[in-house]
PDB file of C-alpha atoms in Angstrom:
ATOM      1  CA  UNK A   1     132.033  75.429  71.268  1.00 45.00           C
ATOM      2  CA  UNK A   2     131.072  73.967  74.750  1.00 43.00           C
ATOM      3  CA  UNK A   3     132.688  75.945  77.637  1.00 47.00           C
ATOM      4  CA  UNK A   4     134.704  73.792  79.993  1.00 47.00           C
ATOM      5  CA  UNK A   5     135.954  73.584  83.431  1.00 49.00           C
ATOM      6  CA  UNK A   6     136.020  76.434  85.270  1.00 46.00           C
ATOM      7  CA  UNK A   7     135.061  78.058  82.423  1.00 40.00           C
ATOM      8  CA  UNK A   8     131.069  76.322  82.671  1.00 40.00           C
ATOM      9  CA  UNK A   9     131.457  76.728  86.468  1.00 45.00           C
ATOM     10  CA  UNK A  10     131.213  80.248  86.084  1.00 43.00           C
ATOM     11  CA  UNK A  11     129.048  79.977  83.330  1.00 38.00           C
ATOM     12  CA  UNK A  12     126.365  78.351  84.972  1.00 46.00           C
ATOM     13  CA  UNK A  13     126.454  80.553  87.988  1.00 44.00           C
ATOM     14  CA  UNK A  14     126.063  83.526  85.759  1.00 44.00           C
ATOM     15  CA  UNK A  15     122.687  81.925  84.373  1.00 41.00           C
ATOM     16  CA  UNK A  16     121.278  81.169  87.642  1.00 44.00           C
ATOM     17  CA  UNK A  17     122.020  84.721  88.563  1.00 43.00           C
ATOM     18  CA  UNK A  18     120.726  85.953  85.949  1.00 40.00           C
ATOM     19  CA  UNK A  19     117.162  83.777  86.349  1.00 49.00           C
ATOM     20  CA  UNK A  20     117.234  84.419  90.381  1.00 58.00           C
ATOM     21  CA  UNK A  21     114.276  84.921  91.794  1.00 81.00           C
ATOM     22  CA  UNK A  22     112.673  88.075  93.411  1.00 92.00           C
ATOM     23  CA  UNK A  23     112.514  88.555  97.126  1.00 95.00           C
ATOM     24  CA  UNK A  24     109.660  86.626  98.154  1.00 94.00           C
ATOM     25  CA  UNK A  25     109.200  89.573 101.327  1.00 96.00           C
ATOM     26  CA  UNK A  26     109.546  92.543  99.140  1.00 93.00           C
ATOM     27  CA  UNK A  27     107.748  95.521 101.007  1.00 92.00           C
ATOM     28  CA  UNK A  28     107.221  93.536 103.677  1.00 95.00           C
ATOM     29  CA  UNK A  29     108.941  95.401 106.862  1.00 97.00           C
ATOM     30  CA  UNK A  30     106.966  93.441 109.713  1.00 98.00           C
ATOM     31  CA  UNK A  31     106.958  89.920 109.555  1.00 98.00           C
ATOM     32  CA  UNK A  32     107.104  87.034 111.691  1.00 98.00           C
ATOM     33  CA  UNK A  33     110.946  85.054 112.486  1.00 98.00           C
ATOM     34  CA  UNK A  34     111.182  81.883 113.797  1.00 96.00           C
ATOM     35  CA  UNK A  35     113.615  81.531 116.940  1.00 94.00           C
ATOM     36  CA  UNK A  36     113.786  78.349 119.106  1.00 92.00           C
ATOM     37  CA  UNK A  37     110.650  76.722 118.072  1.00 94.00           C
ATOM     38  CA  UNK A  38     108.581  80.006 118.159  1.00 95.00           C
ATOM     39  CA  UNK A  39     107.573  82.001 115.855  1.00 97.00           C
ATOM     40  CA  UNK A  40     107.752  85.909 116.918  1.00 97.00           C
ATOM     41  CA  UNK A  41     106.872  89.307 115.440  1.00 97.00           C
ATOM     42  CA  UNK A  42     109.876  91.000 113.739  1.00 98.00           C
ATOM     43  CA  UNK A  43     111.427  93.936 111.788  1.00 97.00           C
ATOM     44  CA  UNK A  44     113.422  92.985 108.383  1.00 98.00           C
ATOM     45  CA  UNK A  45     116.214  95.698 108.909  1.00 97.00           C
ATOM     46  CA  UNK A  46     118.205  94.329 105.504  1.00 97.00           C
ATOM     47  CA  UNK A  47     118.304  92.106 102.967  1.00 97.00           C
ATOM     48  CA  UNK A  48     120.546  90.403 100.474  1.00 96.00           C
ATOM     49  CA  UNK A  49     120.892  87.647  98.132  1.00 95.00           C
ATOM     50  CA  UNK A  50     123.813  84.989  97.559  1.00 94.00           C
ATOM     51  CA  UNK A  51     125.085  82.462  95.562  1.00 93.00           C
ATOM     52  CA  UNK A  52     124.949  79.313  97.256  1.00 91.00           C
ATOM     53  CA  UNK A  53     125.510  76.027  95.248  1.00 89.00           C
ATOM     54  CA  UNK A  54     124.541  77.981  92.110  1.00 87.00           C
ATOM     55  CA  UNK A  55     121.324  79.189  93.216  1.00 90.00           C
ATOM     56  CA  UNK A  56     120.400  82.483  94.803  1.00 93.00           C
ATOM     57  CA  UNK A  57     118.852  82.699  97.936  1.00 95.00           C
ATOM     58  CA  UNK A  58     118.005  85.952 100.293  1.00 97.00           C
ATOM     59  CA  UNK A  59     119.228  86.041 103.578  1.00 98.00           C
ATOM     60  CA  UNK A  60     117.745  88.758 105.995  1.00 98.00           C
ATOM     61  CA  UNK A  61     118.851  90.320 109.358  1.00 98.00           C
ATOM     62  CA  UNK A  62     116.054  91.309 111.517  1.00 98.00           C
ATOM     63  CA  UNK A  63     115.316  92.526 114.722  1.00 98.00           C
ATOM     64  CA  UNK A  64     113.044  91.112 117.144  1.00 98.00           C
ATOM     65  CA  UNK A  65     110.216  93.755 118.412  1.00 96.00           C
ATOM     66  CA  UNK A  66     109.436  91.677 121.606  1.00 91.00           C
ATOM     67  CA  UNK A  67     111.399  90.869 124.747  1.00 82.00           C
ATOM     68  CA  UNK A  68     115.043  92.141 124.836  1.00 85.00           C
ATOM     69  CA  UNK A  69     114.572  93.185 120.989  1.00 93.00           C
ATOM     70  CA  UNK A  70     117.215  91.083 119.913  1.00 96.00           C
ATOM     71  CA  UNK A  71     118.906  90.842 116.592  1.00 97.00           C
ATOM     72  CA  UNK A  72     119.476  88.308 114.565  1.00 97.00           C
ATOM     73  CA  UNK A  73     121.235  87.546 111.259  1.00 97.00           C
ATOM     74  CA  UNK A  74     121.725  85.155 108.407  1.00 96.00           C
ATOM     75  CA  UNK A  75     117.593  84.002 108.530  1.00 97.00           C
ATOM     76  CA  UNK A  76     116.737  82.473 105.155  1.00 97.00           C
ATOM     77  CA  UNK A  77     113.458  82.829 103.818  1.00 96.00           C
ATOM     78  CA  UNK A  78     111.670  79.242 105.325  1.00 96.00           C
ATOM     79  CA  UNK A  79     112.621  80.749 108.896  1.00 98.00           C
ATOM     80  CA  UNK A  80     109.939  84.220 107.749  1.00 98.00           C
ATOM     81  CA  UNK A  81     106.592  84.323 107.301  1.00 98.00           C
ATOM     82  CA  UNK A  82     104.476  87.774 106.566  1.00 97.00           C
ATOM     83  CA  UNK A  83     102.008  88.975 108.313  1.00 97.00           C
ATOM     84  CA  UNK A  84      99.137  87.474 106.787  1.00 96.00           C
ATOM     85  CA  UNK A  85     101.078  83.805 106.432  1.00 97.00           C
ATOM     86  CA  UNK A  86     101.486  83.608 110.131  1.00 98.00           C
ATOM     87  CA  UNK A  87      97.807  84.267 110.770  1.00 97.00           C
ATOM     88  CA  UNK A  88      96.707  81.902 108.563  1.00 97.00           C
ATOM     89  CA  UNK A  89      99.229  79.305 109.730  1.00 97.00           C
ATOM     90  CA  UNK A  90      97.833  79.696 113.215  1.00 97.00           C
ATOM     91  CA  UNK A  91     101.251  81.199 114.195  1.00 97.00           C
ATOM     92  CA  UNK A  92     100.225  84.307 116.127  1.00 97.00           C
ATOM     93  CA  UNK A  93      96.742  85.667 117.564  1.00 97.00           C
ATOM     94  CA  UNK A  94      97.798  88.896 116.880  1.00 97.00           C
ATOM     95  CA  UNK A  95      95.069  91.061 114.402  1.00 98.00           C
ATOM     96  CA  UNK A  96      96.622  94.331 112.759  1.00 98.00           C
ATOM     97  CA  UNK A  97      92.875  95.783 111.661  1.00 98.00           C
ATOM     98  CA  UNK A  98      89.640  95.713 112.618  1.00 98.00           C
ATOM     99  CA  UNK A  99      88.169  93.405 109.792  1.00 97.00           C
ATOM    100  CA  UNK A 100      87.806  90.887 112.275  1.00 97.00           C
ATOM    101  CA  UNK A 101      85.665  89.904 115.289  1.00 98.00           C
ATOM    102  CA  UNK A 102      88.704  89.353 116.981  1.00 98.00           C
ATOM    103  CA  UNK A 103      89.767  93.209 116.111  1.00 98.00           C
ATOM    104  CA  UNK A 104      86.379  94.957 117.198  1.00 98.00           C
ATOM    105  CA  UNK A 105      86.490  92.972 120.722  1.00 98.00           C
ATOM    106  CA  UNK A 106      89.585  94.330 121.321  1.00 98.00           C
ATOM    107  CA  UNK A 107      89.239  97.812 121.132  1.00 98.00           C
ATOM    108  CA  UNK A 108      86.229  96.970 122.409  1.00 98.00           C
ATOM    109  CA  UNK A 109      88.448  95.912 125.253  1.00 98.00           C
ATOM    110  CA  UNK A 110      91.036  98.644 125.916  1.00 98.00           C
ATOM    111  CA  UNK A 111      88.120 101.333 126.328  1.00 98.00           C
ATOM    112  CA  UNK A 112      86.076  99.331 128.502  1.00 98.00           C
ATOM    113  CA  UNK A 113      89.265  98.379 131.087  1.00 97.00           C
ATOM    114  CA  UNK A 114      89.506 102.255 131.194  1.00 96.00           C
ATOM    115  CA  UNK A 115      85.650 102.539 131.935  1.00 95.00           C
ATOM    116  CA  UNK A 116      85.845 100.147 134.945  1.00 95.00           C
ATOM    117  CA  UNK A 117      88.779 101.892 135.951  1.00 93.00           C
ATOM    118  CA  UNK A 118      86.668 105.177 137.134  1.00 91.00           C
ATOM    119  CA  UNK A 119      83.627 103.746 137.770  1.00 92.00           C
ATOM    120  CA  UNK A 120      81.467 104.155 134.471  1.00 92.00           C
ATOM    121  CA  UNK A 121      79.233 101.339 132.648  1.00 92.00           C
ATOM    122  CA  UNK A 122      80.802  99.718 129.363  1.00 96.00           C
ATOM    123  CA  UNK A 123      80.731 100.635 125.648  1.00 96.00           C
ATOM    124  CA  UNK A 124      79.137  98.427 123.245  1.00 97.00           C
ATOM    125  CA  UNK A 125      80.042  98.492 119.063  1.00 98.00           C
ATOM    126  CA  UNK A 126      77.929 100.472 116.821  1.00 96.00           C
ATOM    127  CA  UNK A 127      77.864  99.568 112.817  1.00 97.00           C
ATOM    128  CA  UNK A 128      76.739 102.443 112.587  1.00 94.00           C
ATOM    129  CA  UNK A 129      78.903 104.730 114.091  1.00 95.00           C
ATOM    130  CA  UNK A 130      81.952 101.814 112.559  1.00 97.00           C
ATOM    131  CA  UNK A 131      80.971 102.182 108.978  1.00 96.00           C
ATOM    132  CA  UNK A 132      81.132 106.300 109.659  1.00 95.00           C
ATOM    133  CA  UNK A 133      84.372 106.055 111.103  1.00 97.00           C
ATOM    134  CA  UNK A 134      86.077 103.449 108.193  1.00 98.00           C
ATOM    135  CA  UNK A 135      84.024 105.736 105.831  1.00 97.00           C
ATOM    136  CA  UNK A 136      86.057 108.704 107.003  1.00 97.00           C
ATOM    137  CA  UNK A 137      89.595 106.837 107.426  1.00 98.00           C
ATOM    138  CA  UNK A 138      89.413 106.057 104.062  1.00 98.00           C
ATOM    139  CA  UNK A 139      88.577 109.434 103.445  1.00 98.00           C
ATOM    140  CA  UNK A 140      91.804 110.953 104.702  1.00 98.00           C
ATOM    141  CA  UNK A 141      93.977 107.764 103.556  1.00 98.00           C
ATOM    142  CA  UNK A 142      92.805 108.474  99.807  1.00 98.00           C
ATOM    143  CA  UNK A 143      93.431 111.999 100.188  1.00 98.00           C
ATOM    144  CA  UNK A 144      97.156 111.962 102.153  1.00 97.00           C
ATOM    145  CA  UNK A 145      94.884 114.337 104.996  1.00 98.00           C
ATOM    146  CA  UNK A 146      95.118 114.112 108.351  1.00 98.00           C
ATOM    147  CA  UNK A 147      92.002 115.787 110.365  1.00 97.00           C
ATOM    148  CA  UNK A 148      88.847 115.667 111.696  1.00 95.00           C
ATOM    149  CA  UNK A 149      85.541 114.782 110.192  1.00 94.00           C
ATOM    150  CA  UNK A 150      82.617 117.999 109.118  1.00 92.00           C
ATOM    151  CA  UNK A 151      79.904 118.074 112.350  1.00 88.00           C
ATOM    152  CA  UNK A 152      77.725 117.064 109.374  1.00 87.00           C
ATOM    153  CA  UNK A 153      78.792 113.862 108.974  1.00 86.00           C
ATOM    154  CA  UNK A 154      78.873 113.492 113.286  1.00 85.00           C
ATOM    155  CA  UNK A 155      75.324 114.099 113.889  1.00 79.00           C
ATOM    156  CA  UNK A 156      76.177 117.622 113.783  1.00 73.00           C
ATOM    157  CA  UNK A 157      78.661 117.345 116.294  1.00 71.00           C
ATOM    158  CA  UNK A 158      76.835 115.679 118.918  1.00 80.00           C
ATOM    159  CA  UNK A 159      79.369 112.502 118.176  1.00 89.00           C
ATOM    160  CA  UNK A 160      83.296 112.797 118.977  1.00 87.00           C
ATOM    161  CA  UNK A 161      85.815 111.429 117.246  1.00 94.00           C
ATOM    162  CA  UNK A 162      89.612 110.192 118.014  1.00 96.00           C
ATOM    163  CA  UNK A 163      92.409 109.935 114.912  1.00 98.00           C
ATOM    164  CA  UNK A 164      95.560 108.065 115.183  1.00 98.00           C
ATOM    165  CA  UNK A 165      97.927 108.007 112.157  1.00 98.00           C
ATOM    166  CA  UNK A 166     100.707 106.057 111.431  1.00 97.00           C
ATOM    167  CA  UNK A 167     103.672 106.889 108.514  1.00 97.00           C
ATOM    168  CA  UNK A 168     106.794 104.732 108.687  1.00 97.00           C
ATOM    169  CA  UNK A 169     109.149 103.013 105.202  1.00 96.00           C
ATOM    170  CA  UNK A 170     107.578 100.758 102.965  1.00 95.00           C
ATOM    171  CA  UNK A 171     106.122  97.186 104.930  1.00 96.00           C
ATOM    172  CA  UNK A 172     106.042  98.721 108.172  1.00 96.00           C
ATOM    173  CA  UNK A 173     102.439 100.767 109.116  1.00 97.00           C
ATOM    174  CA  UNK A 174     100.601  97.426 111.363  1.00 97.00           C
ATOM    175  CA  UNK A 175      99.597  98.775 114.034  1.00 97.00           C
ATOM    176  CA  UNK A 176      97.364  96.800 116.503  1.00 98.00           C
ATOM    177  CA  UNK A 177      94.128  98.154 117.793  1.00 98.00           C
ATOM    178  CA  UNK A 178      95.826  98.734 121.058  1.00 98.00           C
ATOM    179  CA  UNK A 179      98.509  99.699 119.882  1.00 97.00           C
ATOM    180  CA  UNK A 180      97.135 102.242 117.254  1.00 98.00           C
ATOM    181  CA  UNK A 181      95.073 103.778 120.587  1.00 98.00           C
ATOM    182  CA  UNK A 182      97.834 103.484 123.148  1.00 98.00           C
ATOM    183  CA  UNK A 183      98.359 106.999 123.039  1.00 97.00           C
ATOM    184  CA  UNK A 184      94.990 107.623 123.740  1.00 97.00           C
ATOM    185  CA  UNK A 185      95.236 105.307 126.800  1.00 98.00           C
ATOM    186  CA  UNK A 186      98.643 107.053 127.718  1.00 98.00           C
ATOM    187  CA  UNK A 187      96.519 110.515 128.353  1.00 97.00           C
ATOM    188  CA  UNK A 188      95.254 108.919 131.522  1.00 96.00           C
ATOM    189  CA  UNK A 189      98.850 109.972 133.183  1.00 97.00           C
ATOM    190  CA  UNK A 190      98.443 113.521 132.327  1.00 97.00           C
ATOM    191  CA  UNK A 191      94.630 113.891 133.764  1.00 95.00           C
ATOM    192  CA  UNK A 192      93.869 115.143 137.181  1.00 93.00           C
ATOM    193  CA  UNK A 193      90.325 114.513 138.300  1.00 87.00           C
ATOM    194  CA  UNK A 194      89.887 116.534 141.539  1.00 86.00           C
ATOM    195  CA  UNK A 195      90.832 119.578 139.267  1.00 88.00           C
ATOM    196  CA  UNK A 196      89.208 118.801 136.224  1.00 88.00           C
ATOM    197  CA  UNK A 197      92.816 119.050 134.553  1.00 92.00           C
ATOM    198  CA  UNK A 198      95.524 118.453 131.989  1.00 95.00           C
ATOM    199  CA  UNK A 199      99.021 118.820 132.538  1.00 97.00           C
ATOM    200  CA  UNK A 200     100.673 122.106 130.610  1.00 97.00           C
ATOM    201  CA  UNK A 201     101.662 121.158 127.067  1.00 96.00           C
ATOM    202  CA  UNK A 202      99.545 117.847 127.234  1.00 97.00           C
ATOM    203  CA  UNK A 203      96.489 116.465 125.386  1.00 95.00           C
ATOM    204  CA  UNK A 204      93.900 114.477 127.675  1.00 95.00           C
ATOM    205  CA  UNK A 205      90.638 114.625 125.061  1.00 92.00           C
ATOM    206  CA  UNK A 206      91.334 111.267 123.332  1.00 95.00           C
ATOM    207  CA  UNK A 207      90.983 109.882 127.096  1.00 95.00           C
ATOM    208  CA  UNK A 208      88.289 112.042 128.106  1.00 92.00           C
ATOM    209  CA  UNK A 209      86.345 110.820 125.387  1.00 92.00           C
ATOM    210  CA  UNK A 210      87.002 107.335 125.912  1.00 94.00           C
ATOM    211  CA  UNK A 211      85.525 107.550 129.392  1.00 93.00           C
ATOM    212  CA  UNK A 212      83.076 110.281 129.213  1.00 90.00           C
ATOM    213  CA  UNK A 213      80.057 108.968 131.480  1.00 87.00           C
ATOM    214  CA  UNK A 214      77.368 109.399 129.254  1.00 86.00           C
ATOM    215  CA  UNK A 215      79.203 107.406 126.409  1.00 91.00           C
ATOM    216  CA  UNK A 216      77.193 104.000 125.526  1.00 92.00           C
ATOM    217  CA  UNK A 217      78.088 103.297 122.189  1.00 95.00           C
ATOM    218  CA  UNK A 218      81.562 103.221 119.921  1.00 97.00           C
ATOM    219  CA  UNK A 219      82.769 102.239 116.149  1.00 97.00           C
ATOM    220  CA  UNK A 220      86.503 102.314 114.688  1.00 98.00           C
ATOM    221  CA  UNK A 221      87.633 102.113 111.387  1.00 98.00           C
ATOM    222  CA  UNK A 222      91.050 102.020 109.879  1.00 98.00           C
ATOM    223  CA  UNK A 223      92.663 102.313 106.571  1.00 98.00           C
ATOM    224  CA  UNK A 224      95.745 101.218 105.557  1.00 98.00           C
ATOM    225  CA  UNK A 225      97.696 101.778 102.437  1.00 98.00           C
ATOM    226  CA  UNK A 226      98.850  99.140  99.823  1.00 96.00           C
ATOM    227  CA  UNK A 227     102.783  99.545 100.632  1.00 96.00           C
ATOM    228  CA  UNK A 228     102.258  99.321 104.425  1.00 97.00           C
ATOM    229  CA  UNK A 229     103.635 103.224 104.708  1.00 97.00           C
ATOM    230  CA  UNK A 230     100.798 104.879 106.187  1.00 98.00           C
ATOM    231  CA  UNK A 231      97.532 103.871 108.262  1.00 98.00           C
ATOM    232  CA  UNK A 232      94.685 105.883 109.777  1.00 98.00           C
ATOM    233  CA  UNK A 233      92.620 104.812 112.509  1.00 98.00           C
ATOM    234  CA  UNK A 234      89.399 106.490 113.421  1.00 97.00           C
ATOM    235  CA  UNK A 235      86.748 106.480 116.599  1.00 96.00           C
ATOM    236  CA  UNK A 236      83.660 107.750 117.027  1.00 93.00           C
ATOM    237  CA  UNK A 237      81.740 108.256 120.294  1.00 91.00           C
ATOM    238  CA  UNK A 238      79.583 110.417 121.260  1.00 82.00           C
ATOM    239  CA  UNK A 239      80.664 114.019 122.383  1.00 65.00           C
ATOM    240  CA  UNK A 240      82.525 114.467 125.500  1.00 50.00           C
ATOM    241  CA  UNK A 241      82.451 118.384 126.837  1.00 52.00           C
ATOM    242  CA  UNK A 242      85.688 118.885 128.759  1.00 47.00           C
ATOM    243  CA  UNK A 243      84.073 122.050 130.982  1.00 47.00           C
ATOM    244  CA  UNK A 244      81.996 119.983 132.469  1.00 53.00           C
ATOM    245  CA  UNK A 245      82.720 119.173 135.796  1.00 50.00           C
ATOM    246  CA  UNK A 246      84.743 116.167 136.954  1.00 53.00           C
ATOM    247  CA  UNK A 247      81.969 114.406 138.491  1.00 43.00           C
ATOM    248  CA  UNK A 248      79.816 114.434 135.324  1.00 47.00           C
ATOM    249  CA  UNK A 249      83.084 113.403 133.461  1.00 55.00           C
ATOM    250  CA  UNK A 250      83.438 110.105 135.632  1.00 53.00           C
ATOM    251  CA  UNK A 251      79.911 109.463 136.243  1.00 49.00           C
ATOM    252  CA  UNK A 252      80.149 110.018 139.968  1.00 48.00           C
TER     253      UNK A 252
END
């Protein structure tokens, strides 16, 4: 017996149900949203699929992460694009790792606007020191740890190193270089230089380090796992010594 009516109306809508398709942006937390003919980075903050004309299709509310942070509901999945689809689509210059040249010259970057700003010759990138420092991110990625490196595998100690770690849910650890080391950069604010000085209950050796005079070389890695949850960035320059006096810490 053929079902009829309302009867197949229903029926039908319970077999395309039943065959919807998955979320094509499952784990995906950062992604890219189209507004007004541009397409800008985003935060997926739900998710939910409906029946329209007998077919399911998601609809997402997200949250814009630049400008006023605005939100924005109803998108449907041609107005998203991941990560990785809007950088090959040529929809953002934005890198989230350091697997490109594009990556390296702008860490490269952030240190070196630091260096001019007291006075002290640029860093250049080290393979070297780059493949010790992804070695080691990896390293603490793989093993859910969080600190620093042996001296052993730092030239015993004569090389410093800089961690930055990132946990947030599921899709949402991308971190650009500058932003991964913008806490680093922060530092700056809580160094006095006539004194040789941190502010109480502040940390001002990531900085230090990233403008020690005597620096010439650097190398980052990061690591980042599958689900987007947690990433680990890693630098390696060589060692700063904070009792030193301020004029061999600026290069003055």
């Amino acid at each position: 017996m053929v079902p009829s009516g309302s009867v197949l109306s229903h029926f039908r809508a319970g077999v395309a149900w039943a065959q919807s398709s998955a979320d094509p942006f499952t784990n995906q937390g950062l992604i890219y949203a189209l507004s007004q003919d541009q397409w800008r980075e985003a935060m997926i903050l739900s998710r939910a699929p409906r029946l329209v004309r007998e077919q399911q299709r998601w609809f997402y509310r997200i949250q814009f992460l630049d400008g006023a942070r605005e939100l924005k509901s109803h998108l449907t999945t041609d107005q998203i694009r991941t990560i990785f689809q809007a950088q090959a689509q040529g929809l953002t210059t934005r890198v989230y790792d350091l697997s490109t040249q594009a990556g390296v010259d702008e860490i490269v970057a952030i240190h070196n606007q630091l260096r001019r700003q007291v006075g002290v010759q640029p860093l250049t990138w080290s393979p070297e020191l780059a493949g010790s420092a992804q070695a080691w991110a990896e390293v603490l990625l793989a093993n859910e740890a969080f600190q620093h490196s042996p001296p052993s595998r730092r030239r015993r100690g004569m090389v410093g190193e800089n961690l930055h770690q990132r946990r947030t849910p599921v899709g949402l650890s991308y971190a650009t270089p500058s932003g991964a080391i913008a806490g680093w950069v922060n530092e700056q604010n809580f160094y006095t230089y006539p004194s040789n000085t941190c502010a109480a209950g502040r940390q001002c050796g990531h900085y230090l380090q990233m403008v020690w005079s005597d620096t010439r070389q650097m190398g980052c890695g990061m690591a980042r796992t599958a689900d987007a949850r947690r990433e680990v960035w890693a630098s390696l320059l060589p060692r700063w010594y904070y009792s030193q006096s301020p004029p061999l810490l600026m290069g003055r």
